Backbone as ProteinMPNN parsed JSONL, in Angstrom:
{"seq_chain_A": "MADTTYTLSGDELAQVMASLSERARSIMASRDMIARPFDYRKPLSTIALYLASQARQCIDQSRDPDGQSYAPLKNPSKRRGGASAKPLHDKGFLIASLVGQGVGHVADIAGATLTYGTNLTSAKGFPYPSVHQLGSSTTPARAFLGITDAMKARIRLIVIDWLEREQ", "coords_chain_A": {"N_chain_A": [[151.517, 135.462, 99.976], [148.304, 135.952, 98.823], [146.45, 133.797, 96.917], [144.099, 133.85, 94.236], [142.56, 131.416, 93.151], [141.32, 128.564, 91.351], [141.091, 125.176, 91.885], [141.083, 122.322, 90.036], [140.821, 119.224, 90.871], [142.261, 115.888, 91.161], [140.238, 114.289, 92.288], [137.899, 115.66, 91.485], [138.238, 115.463, 88.731], [138.036, 112.715, 88.529], [135.35, 112.454, 89.191], [134.24, 113.772, 86.999], [135.096, 112.027, 84.986], [133.711, 109.728, 85.813], [131.153, 110.532, 85.307], [130.978, 110.608, 82.622], [129.672, 110.025, 79.341], [128.171, 107.007, 77.986], [129.297, 106.638, 75.529], [131.88, 107.78, 75.795], [132.954, 106.039, 77.694], [132.98, 103.681, 76.191], [134.841, 104.358, 74.232], [137.125, 104.573, 75.803], [137.347, 101.92, 76.715], [137.682, 100.509, 74.303], [140.167, 101.324, 73.518], [141.825, 100.432, 75.414], [142.196, 102.136, 77.59], [141.313, 102.244, 80.145], [142.771, 100.671, 81.896], [145.278, 101.854, 81.968], [147.317, 104.577, 83.224], [146.272, 107.997, 82.937], [147.501, 110.72, 80.959], [147.038, 113.764, 81.834], [147.715, 116.289, 80.931], [147.168, 117.486, 78.337], [144.213, 117.645, 78.121], [143.789, 119.163, 80.453], [145.192, 121.505, 79.904], [143.626, 122.518, 77.845], [141.264, 122.854, 79.268], [142.107, 124.844, 81.037], [142.382, 127.004, 79.242], [139.707, 127.261, 78.545], [138.589, 127.97, 81.059], [139.856, 130.429, 81.351], [138.645, 131.881, 79.277], [136.044, 131.943, 80.24], [136.347, 133.363, 82.65], [137.165, 135.823, 81.644], [134.837, 136.503, 80.195], [133.066, 136.837, 82.346], [134.146, 139.127, 83.612], [134.094, 140.983, 81.454], [131.337, 141.088, 80.965], [130.395, 141.968, 83.341], [129.458, 140.222, 85.429], [128.963, 137.427, 87.67], [130.129, 133.935, 87.66], [127.714, 132.518, 87.873], [125.921, 134.148, 86.661], [124.929, 136.385, 87.964], [124.655, 139.868, 88.169], [127.34, 142.192, 88.641], [127.784, 144.39, 91.434], [127.302, 147.836, 90.878], [129.895, 150.323, 90.337], [130.569, 152.514, 93.027], [131.507, 155.226, 93.024], [132.454, 156.052, 90.234], [135.293, 157.283, 88.612], [136.076, 159.966, 86.294], [138.361, 159.405, 84.901], [138.257, 156.665, 84.749], [136.16, 156.243, 83.072], [133.806, 157.339, 83.899], [130.297, 157.363, 84.459], [129.818, 155.161, 82.848], [131.756, 153.344, 83.438], [133.145, 150.107, 84.01], [133.162, 147.57, 86.523], [136.21, 146.058, 87.664], [137.829, 146.647, 85.48], [139.833, 148.564, 85.486], [142.858, 149.02, 84.95], [143.426, 146.813, 83.482], [145.089, 144.796, 84.387], [144.148, 142.657, 85.939], [142.525, 141.107, 84.169], [144.538, 140.481, 82.305], [146.169, 138.891, 83.892], [144.641, 136.666, 84.154], [143.967, 135.657, 81.59], [146.234, 135.359, 80.034], [149.774, 135.237, 79.922], [150.256, 137.137, 81.828], [151.445, 139.201, 84.565], [151.203, 137.529, 87.6], [149.68, 135.435, 86.661], [148.278, 132.207, 87.001], [148.448, 128.937, 86.14], [148.766, 125.996, 86.693], [149.679, 122.681, 86.118], [149.722, 119.618, 87.52], [150.19, 116.342, 87.588], [147.057, 114.992, 87.833], [145.821, 117.399, 88.331], [144.663, 120.685, 88.015], [145.474, 123.941, 88.679], [144.164, 127.046, 88.565], [144.093, 130.547, 87.994], [144.821, 133.615, 89.626], [147.569, 135.26, 91.224], [147.957, 137.863, 91.614], [149.007, 141.005, 92.9], [148.711, 144.303, 94.327], [150.908, 147.164, 93.849], [151.74, 147.62, 96.395], [151.541, 145.183, 97.552], [148.994, 144.251, 98.135], [146.441, 141.855, 97.96], [144.372, 142.263, 95.76], [142.693, 140.886, 93.81], [141.592, 138.763, 95.29], [139.97, 140.106, 97.106], [138.074, 141.193, 95.37], [136.991, 138.821, 94.323], [135.909, 137.528, 96.611], [134.821, 139.538, 98.188], [134.591, 142.131, 100.728], [134.388, 143.933, 103.858], [134.02, 146.472, 102.901], [133.945, 146.289, 100.166], [131.964, 144.998, 97.591], [131.462, 141.562, 96.659], [132.715, 140.476, 93.569], [132.74, 138.112, 91.818], [134.817, 136.238, 89.634], [135.86, 133.83, 89.086], [134.968, 130.389, 89.105], [133.014, 127.369, 88.971], [130.356, 126.335, 87.177], [127.385, 124.272, 86.745], [126.882, 124.137, 83.994], [129.411, 124.724, 83.023], [130.795, 122.511, 83.969], [129.638, 120.566, 82.354], [130.625, 121.368, 79.864], [133.345, 120.95, 80.335], [133.329, 118.185, 80.567], [132.781, 117.582, 77.874], [135.14, 118.507, 76.72], [136.936, 116.65, 77.767], [135.891, 114.297, 76.628], [136.3, 114.855, 73.908], [139.095, 114.881, 73.907], [139.544, 112.196, 74.622], [138.566, 110.931, 72.327], [140.476, 111.64, 70.48], [142.789, 110.635, 71.525], [145.471, 108.407, 71.239]], "CA_chain_A": [[150.714, 136.073, 98.947], [147.01, 135.275, 98.719], [146.067, 133.456, 95.553], [142.701, 133.704, 93.87], [142.672, 130.336, 92.183], [140.392, 127.448, 91.411], [141.825, 123.944, 91.625], [140.341, 121.179, 89.526], [141.682, 118.18, 91.417], [142.086, 114.513, 90.712], [138.913, 113.816, 92.71], [136.891, 116.241, 90.602], [138.399, 114.84, 87.421], [137.478, 111.364, 88.64], [133.898, 112.617, 89.114], [133.931, 114.065, 85.595], [135.266, 110.78, 84.244], [132.627, 108.823, 86.198], [129.892, 111.017, 84.752], [131.048, 110.626, 81.165], [128.643, 109.264, 78.646], [128.505, 105.637, 77.584], [130.185, 106.778, 74.371], [133.242, 107.986, 76.282], [133.417, 104.796, 78.324], [133.283, 102.695, 75.149], [136.108, 104.787, 73.625], [138.185, 104.197, 76.736], [137.476, 100.46, 76.736], [138.195, 100.031, 73.016], [141.582, 101.701, 73.377], [142.506, 99.938, 76.612], [142.584, 103.309, 78.364], [140.841, 102.112, 81.518], [143.803, 100.034, 82.709], [146.524, 102.61, 82.035], [147.154, 105.926, 83.779], [146.073, 109.063, 81.962], [148.326, 111.922, 80.946], [145.987, 114.778, 81.822], [148.216, 117.616, 80.547], [146.461, 118.065, 77.178], [142.865, 118.136, 78.433], [143.829, 120.214, 81.472], [145.601, 122.738, 79.231], [142.432, 122.998, 77.148], [140.339, 123.313, 80.315], [142.631, 126.135, 81.517], [141.99, 128.009, 78.252], [138.261, 127.434, 78.688], [138.356, 128.746, 82.284], [140.291, 131.798, 81.066], [137.606, 132.541, 78.472], [134.879, 132.162, 81.103], [136.69, 134.448, 83.577], [137.13, 137.064, 80.857], [133.417, 136.814, 79.951], [132.486, 137.373, 83.583], [134.614, 140.504, 83.799], [133.587, 141.813, 80.359], [129.885, 141.23, 81.079], [130.113, 142.44, 84.708], [128.619, 139.245, 86.117], [129.703, 136.295, 88.226], [129.918, 132.732, 86.846], [126.311, 132.097, 87.922], [125.114, 135.096, 85.899], [124.48, 137.522, 88.773], [125.36, 141.105, 87.815], [128.183, 142.833, 89.653], [127.331, 145.667, 91.997], [127.939, 148.928, 90.134], [130.888, 151.116, 91.065], [129.908, 153.577, 93.787], [131.944, 156.549, 92.584], [133.384, 155.89, 89.118], [135.965, 158.522, 88.233], [136.087, 160.265, 84.865], [139.527, 158.706, 84.367], [137.869, 155.271, 84.512], [135.019, 156.162, 82.166], [132.625, 157.969, 84.483], [129.134, 156.532, 84.766], [129.826, 153.932, 82.05], [132.893, 152.514, 83.854], [132.796, 148.751, 84.425], [133.994, 147.032, 87.595], [137.332, 145.161, 87.372], [138.455, 147.006, 84.207], [140.645, 149.762, 85.672], [144.067, 149.075, 84.119], [143.521, 145.594, 82.692], [146.034, 143.83, 84.943], [143.437, 141.465, 86.403], [142.199, 140.294, 82.99], [145.796, 139.965, 81.751], [146.693, 137.823, 84.756], [143.769, 135.499, 84.021], [143.831, 135.111, 80.234], [147.506, 135.201, 79.343], [150.908, 135.035, 80.806], [150.468, 138.391, 82.53], [151.936, 139.116, 85.936], [150.264, 136.903, 88.521], [148.946, 134.332, 86.03], [148.477, 130.879, 87.574], [147.854, 127.811, 85.42], [149.694, 124.915, 86.999], [149.185, 121.327, 85.935], [150.572, 118.635, 88.195], [149.444, 115.085, 87.596], [145.663, 115.145, 87.403], [145.31, 118.584, 89.002], [144.844, 121.989, 87.393], [145.23, 125.103, 89.523], [144.017, 128.149, 87.626], [143.638, 131.803, 88.571], [145.786, 134.713, 89.697], [148.116, 135.639, 92.529], [148.276, 139.265, 91.388], [148.889, 141.924, 94.027], [148.984, 145.698, 93.987], [152.308, 147.552, 94.038], [152.023, 147.565, 97.834], [151.388, 143.808, 98.009], [147.616, 143.949, 98.519], [145.869, 140.852, 97.044], [143.048, 142.784, 95.393], [141.767, 139.937, 93.164], [140.879, 138.005, 96.329], [138.912, 140.967, 97.647], [137.005, 141.252, 94.368], [136.366, 137.497, 94.228], [135.194, 137.16, 97.837], [134.223, 140.7, 98.849], [135.109, 142.518, 102.042], [133.41, 144.778, 104.564], [133.799, 147.705, 102.132], [133.901, 146.008, 98.729], [131.085, 143.864, 97.286], [132.061, 140.474, 95.88], [132.536, 140.483, 92.113], [133.425, 136.86, 91.494], [135.151, 136.0, 88.231], [136.236, 132.421, 89.017], [133.996, 129.451, 89.644], [132.61, 126.327, 88.037], [128.913, 126.095, 87.206], [127.0, 122.989, 86.14], [127.078, 124.249, 82.546], [130.844, 124.64, 82.78], [131.168, 121.102, 84.165], [129.214, 119.856, 81.148], [131.598, 121.712, 78.818], [134.595, 120.265, 80.687], [133.126, 116.787, 80.158], [132.941, 117.529, 76.419], [136.58, 118.654, 76.442], [137.558, 115.362, 78.074], [135.442, 113.344, 75.606], [137.024, 115.187, 72.683], [140.46, 114.397, 74.114], [139.521, 110.738, 74.555], [138.369, 110.516, 70.937], [141.71, 111.878, 69.734], [143.893, 109.931, 72.197], [145.905, 107.187, 70.509]], "C_chain_A": [[149.419, 135.283, 98.801], [146.652, 135.044, 97.263], [144.551, 133.485, 95.411], [142.71, 132.676, 92.751], [141.534, 129.35, 92.371], [141.2, 126.212, 91.068], [140.848, 122.86, 91.207], [141.211, 119.977, 89.851], [141.397, 116.821, 90.806], [140.726, 113.962, 91.089], [137.826, 114.36, 91.798], [137.002, 115.671, 89.2], [137.837, 113.43, 87.435], [135.95, 111.43, 88.559], [133.466, 112.916, 87.685], [134.015, 112.783, 84.786], [134.121, 109.806, 84.548], [131.304, 109.239, 85.571], [129.909, 111.082, 83.22], [129.973, 109.74, 80.561], [129.124, 107.85, 78.352], [129.465, 105.662, 76.399], [131.641, 106.934, 74.806], [133.796, 106.716, 76.915], [133.76, 103.74, 77.278], [134.573, 103.058, 74.415], [137.269, 104.334, 74.506], [138.419, 102.686, 76.719], [138.098, 99.949, 75.439], [139.671, 100.343, 72.829], [142.4, 101.286, 74.596], [143.003, 101.083, 77.496], [142.184, 103.188, 79.825], [141.964, 101.594, 82.408], [145.067, 100.877, 82.843], [146.285, 104.013, 82.602], [147.031, 106.968, 82.664], [147.173, 110.104, 82.083], [147.345, 113.073, 80.754], [146.451, 116.136, 81.291], [147.435, 118.238, 79.396], [145.044, 118.51, 77.527], [142.872, 119.239, 79.484], [144.296, 121.538, 80.879], [144.42, 123.352, 78.489], [141.414, 123.537, 78.145], [140.805, 124.653, 80.87], [142.266, 127.257, 80.549], [140.495, 128.307, 78.339], [137.937, 128.278, 79.929], [138.769, 130.201, 82.093], [139.219, 132.542, 80.282], [136.374, 132.841, 79.32], [135.137, 133.291, 82.099], [136.63, 135.791, 82.846], [135.687, 137.469, 80.556], [132.775, 137.414, 81.187], [132.872, 138.835, 83.767], [134.039, 141.412, 82.714], [132.089, 142.083, 80.479], [129.439, 141.684, 82.469], [129.126, 141.535, 85.436], [129.487, 138.123, 86.665], [129.43, 135.041, 87.388], [128.471, 132.227, 86.831], [125.376, 133.068, 87.21], [124.604, 136.289, 86.676], [125.317, 138.759, 88.428], [126.197, 141.613, 88.975], [127.495, 144.071, 90.196], [128.026, 146.774, 91.216], [128.985, 149.634, 90.996], [130.171, 152.25, 91.78], [130.24, 154.96, 93.257], [132.929, 156.419, 91.424], [133.986, 157.225, 88.688], [135.887, 158.734, 86.722], [137.242, 159.533, 84.194], [139.179, 157.266, 84.005], [136.636, 155.135, 83.624], [133.744, 156.746, 82.719], [131.516, 156.963, 84.745], [129.125, 155.219, 83.975], [130.98, 152.992, 82.423], [132.399, 151.154, 84.352], [133.704, 148.315, 85.573], [135.063, 146.088, 87.03], [138.036, 145.456, 86.05], [139.497, 148.112, 84.329], [141.843, 149.828, 84.728], [144.277, 147.811, 83.296], [144.471, 144.542, 83.236], [145.342, 142.538, 85.374], [143.103, 140.552, 85.216], [143.469, 139.685, 82.403], [146.336, 138.817, 82.592], [145.858, 136.552, 84.648], [143.84, 134.857, 82.641], [145.146, 134.917, 79.497], [148.61, 134.909, 80.325], [151.263, 136.341, 81.514], [150.98, 138.143, 83.938], [150.85, 138.513, 86.815], [149.498, 135.728, 87.946], [149.302, 133.006, 86.704], [147.724, 129.867, 86.721], [148.842, 126.663, 85.562], [149.011, 123.575, 86.824], [150.199, 120.393, 86.573], [149.764, 117.349, 88.309], [148.06, 115.294, 87.029], [145.015, 116.353, 88.065], [145.65, 119.841, 88.211], [144.533, 123.043, 88.447], [145.267, 126.306, 88.603], [143.548, 129.394, 88.36], [144.718, 132.854, 88.545], [146.304, 134.867, 91.12], [148.594, 137.083, 92.459], [148.107, 140.06, 92.684], [149.143, 143.341, 93.526], [150.468, 145.974, 94.217], [152.709, 147.478, 95.514], [151.815, 146.168, 98.412], [149.989, 143.415, 98.434], [146.994, 142.982, 97.51], [144.461, 141.226, 96.576], [142.165, 141.82, 94.605], [140.962, 139.12, 94.18], [139.73, 138.817, 96.908], [137.76, 141.064, 96.649], [136.258, 139.923, 94.277], [135.44, 137.224, 95.411], [134.431, 138.305, 98.49], [134.887, 140.978, 100.176], [134.054, 143.389, 102.711], [133.104, 146.054, 103.781], [133.657, 147.482, 100.632], [132.968, 144.831, 98.466], [131.837, 142.802, 96.473], [131.707, 140.656, 94.414], [133.314, 139.284, 91.586], [133.648, 136.731, 89.991], [135.626, 134.566, 88.017], [135.145, 131.572, 89.644], [133.631, 128.451, 88.569], [131.114, 126.086, 88.222], [128.622, 124.712, 86.624], [127.2, 123.007, 84.626], [128.562, 124.145, 82.196], [131.342, 123.208, 82.979], [130.792, 120.278, 82.944], [130.192, 120.132, 80.004], [132.937, 121.025, 79.086], [134.493, 118.786, 80.329], [133.316, 116.632, 78.656], [134.41, 117.672, 76.006], [137.285, 117.326, 76.668], [137.162, 114.32, 77.028], [136.178, 113.593, 74.297], [138.464, 114.683, 72.774], [140.517, 112.871, 74.012], [139.399, 110.252, 73.116], [139.646, 110.664, 70.114], [142.915, 111.133, 70.316], [144.214, 108.653, 71.436], [146.03, 106.017, 71.435]], "O_chain_A": [[149.454, 134.06, 98.668], [146.563, 135.986, 96.475], [143.82, 133.18, 96.353], [142.846, 133.009, 91.574], [140.878, 129.313, 93.412], [141.918, 126.197, 90.068], [139.912, 122.528, 91.934], [142.219, 119.736, 89.187], [140.442, 116.631, 90.052], [140.113, 113.241, 90.301], [136.934, 113.621, 91.382], [135.989, 115.422, 88.546], [137.228, 112.995, 86.459], [135.323, 110.572, 87.938], [132.459, 112.391, 87.209], [133.122, 112.48, 83.995], [133.619, 109.136, 83.645], [130.435, 108.401, 85.33], [128.956, 111.559, 82.605], [129.447, 108.832, 81.204], [130.311, 107.54, 78.455], [130.341, 104.806, 76.284], [132.531, 106.294, 74.246], [134.955, 106.359, 76.704], [134.718, 102.986, 77.449], [135.324, 102.168, 74.016], [138.26, 103.785, 74.023], [139.563, 102.233, 76.708], [138.946, 99.057, 75.468], [140.348, 99.674, 72.049], [143.53, 101.738, 74.781], [144.088, 101.01, 78.074], [142.667, 103.952, 80.662], [142.097, 102.03, 83.552], [145.861, 100.636, 83.753], [145.193, 104.566, 82.475], [147.618, 106.823, 81.592], [147.708, 110.34, 83.167], [146.879, 113.323, 79.642], [145.64, 117.058, 81.209], [147.072, 119.412, 79.472], [144.692, 119.657, 77.254], [142.053, 120.156, 79.421], [143.839, 122.595, 81.312], [144.237, 124.57, 78.506], [140.775, 124.559, 77.894], [139.975, 125.52, 81.148], [141.881, 128.344, 80.981], [140.072, 129.457, 78.222], [137.112, 129.189, 79.864], [138.114, 131.106, 82.608], [138.916, 133.697, 80.581], [135.731, 133.876, 79.14], [134.242, 134.092, 82.367], [136.106, 136.771, 83.374], [135.346, 138.648, 80.65], [132.026, 138.386, 81.094], [132.02, 139.678, 84.045], [133.545, 142.498, 83.02], [131.621, 143.169, 80.14], [128.242, 141.772, 82.742], [128.117, 141.985, 85.978], [130.6, 137.894, 86.191], [128.584, 135.077, 86.495], [128.055, 131.576, 85.872], [124.167, 132.838, 87.161], [123.909, 137.134, 86.111], [126.546, 138.693, 88.402], [125.817, 141.483, 90.138], [126.716, 144.719, 89.497], [129.216, 146.665, 90.921], [128.959, 149.548, 92.224], [129.274, 152.877, 91.217], [129.343, 155.781, 93.061], [134.123, 156.651, 91.609], [133.258, 158.184, 88.43], [135.657, 157.789, 85.966], [137.12, 159.092, 83.051], [139.74, 156.708, 83.062], [136.122, 154.032, 83.444], [132.697, 156.66, 82.077], [131.77, 155.847, 85.198], [128.482, 154.258, 84.398], [131.158, 151.953, 81.787], [131.372, 151.062, 85.025], [134.887, 148.655, 85.591], [134.832, 145.405, 86.032], [138.768, 144.605, 85.544], [140.005, 148.557, 83.3], [141.836, 150.626, 83.791], [145.21, 147.744, 82.495], [144.646, 143.495, 82.613], [145.889, 141.449, 85.196], [143.375, 139.353, 85.264], [143.483, 138.507, 82.043], [146.904, 137.868, 82.051], [146.325, 135.474, 85.014], [143.778, 133.632, 82.531], [145.147, 134.344, 78.408], [148.381, 134.395, 81.421], [152.436, 136.615, 81.768], [150.952, 137.018, 84.437], [149.7, 138.95, 86.771], [148.738, 135.081, 88.666], [150.473, 132.717, 86.948], [146.502, 129.938, 86.599], [149.646, 126.398, 84.668], [147.904, 123.358, 87.318], [151.375, 120.381, 86.211], [148.776, 117.285, 89.041], [147.903, 115.721, 85.885], [143.814, 116.35, 88.333], [146.792, 120.032, 87.792], [143.454, 123.037, 89.039], [146.272, 126.563, 87.941], [142.701, 129.311, 89.25], [145.451, 132.978, 87.563], [145.582, 134.637, 92.09], [149.525, 137.474, 93.163], [147.183, 139.816, 93.46], [149.71, 143.55, 92.454], [151.194, 145.118, 94.721], [153.883, 147.296, 95.835], [151.9, 145.982, 99.625], [149.803, 142.355, 99.032], [147.016, 143.261, 96.311], [143.481, 140.582, 96.952], [140.944, 141.926, 94.723], [139.789, 138.823, 93.952], [138.65, 138.285, 97.169], [136.595, 141.022, 97.044], [135.033, 139.903, 94.167], [134.32, 136.744, 95.232], [133.5, 138.072, 99.26], [135.653, 140.16, 100.687], [132.954, 143.558, 102.184], [132.047, 146.656, 103.971], [133.283, 148.403, 99.905], [133.152, 143.765, 99.054], [132.738, 143.123, 95.698], [130.564, 140.948, 94.061], [134.386, 139.418, 90.995], [132.78, 137.07, 89.187], [135.779, 134.133, 86.875], [134.483, 131.99, 90.594], [133.91, 128.666, 87.389], [130.669, 125.683, 89.296], [129.513, 124.062, 86.077], [127.634, 122.014, 84.041], [128.923, 123.544, 81.184], [132.212, 122.744, 82.241], [131.541, 119.388, 82.54], [130.545, 119.218, 79.258], [133.593, 120.568, 78.149], [135.458, 118.197, 79.843], [133.935, 115.669, 78.204], [134.86, 117.031, 75.056], [138.127, 116.918, 75.868], [138.006, 113.54, 76.587], [136.63, 112.65, 73.648], [138.986, 114.119, 71.813], [141.425, 112.319, 73.392], [140.046, 109.28, 72.727], [139.874, 109.91, 69.169], [143.948, 111.018, 69.656], [143.314, 107.911, 71.042], [146.38, 104.92, 70.999]]}, "name": "protein", "num_of_chains": 1, "seq": "MADTTYTLSGDELAQVMASLSERARSIMASRDMIARPFDYRKPLSTIALYLASQARQCIDQSRDPDGQSYAPLKNPSKRRGGASAKPLHDKGFLIASLVGQGVGHVADIAGATLTYGTNLTSAKGFPYPSVHQLGSSTTPARAFLGITDAMKARIRLIVIDWLEREQ"}
C-alpha cells in the first residue's frame, strides 16, 4: 500500500533544536535538559495536530503548502457541485484520513520521529492520495502535505512552548 506521509525525523528535529532561540537554549540549560534524552511524544503530538490543520487548510483553500492554487477540476459533475466543486472534496474521506482517526490516518510517533499523513486507498486498492499529492500523467498534482519555512518556524515555537512547560 502506498502511503502519502511526511516524516519529521530525528535529524530534522535536531535541526529544529539547533535553530532554537537563545531563550530556548537557556531554558534547556537551566533545567538540565541538555544532558538527558528528550521524550518527544508531547511536542510531536502537537506537531501532528498542527500538520493536520495545515493539510486541511490546503484542501479547503484549494492550494498547496506553498500557496500555489490547485488546478481546477476539468469536468466537475453536478453531483460534486458543478462549476463550484473543489478538488479533493468529493466524499470527504481524504480530509477525514488526515485530520482525525478516519480510515487511512497515519500519525505514528516512534522515538524522535513523527510520520504523518494517510495510507488511504480506494475500494479497489488504488492509492489516490499519492496521485493527488504527486500528480500523474493524467492528474495534476494537488499537494496537501509538505513543510514550508513558515511551518518550520511554527514547529520551533511548538517545541519552545513544550520546553517552557517541561519539568
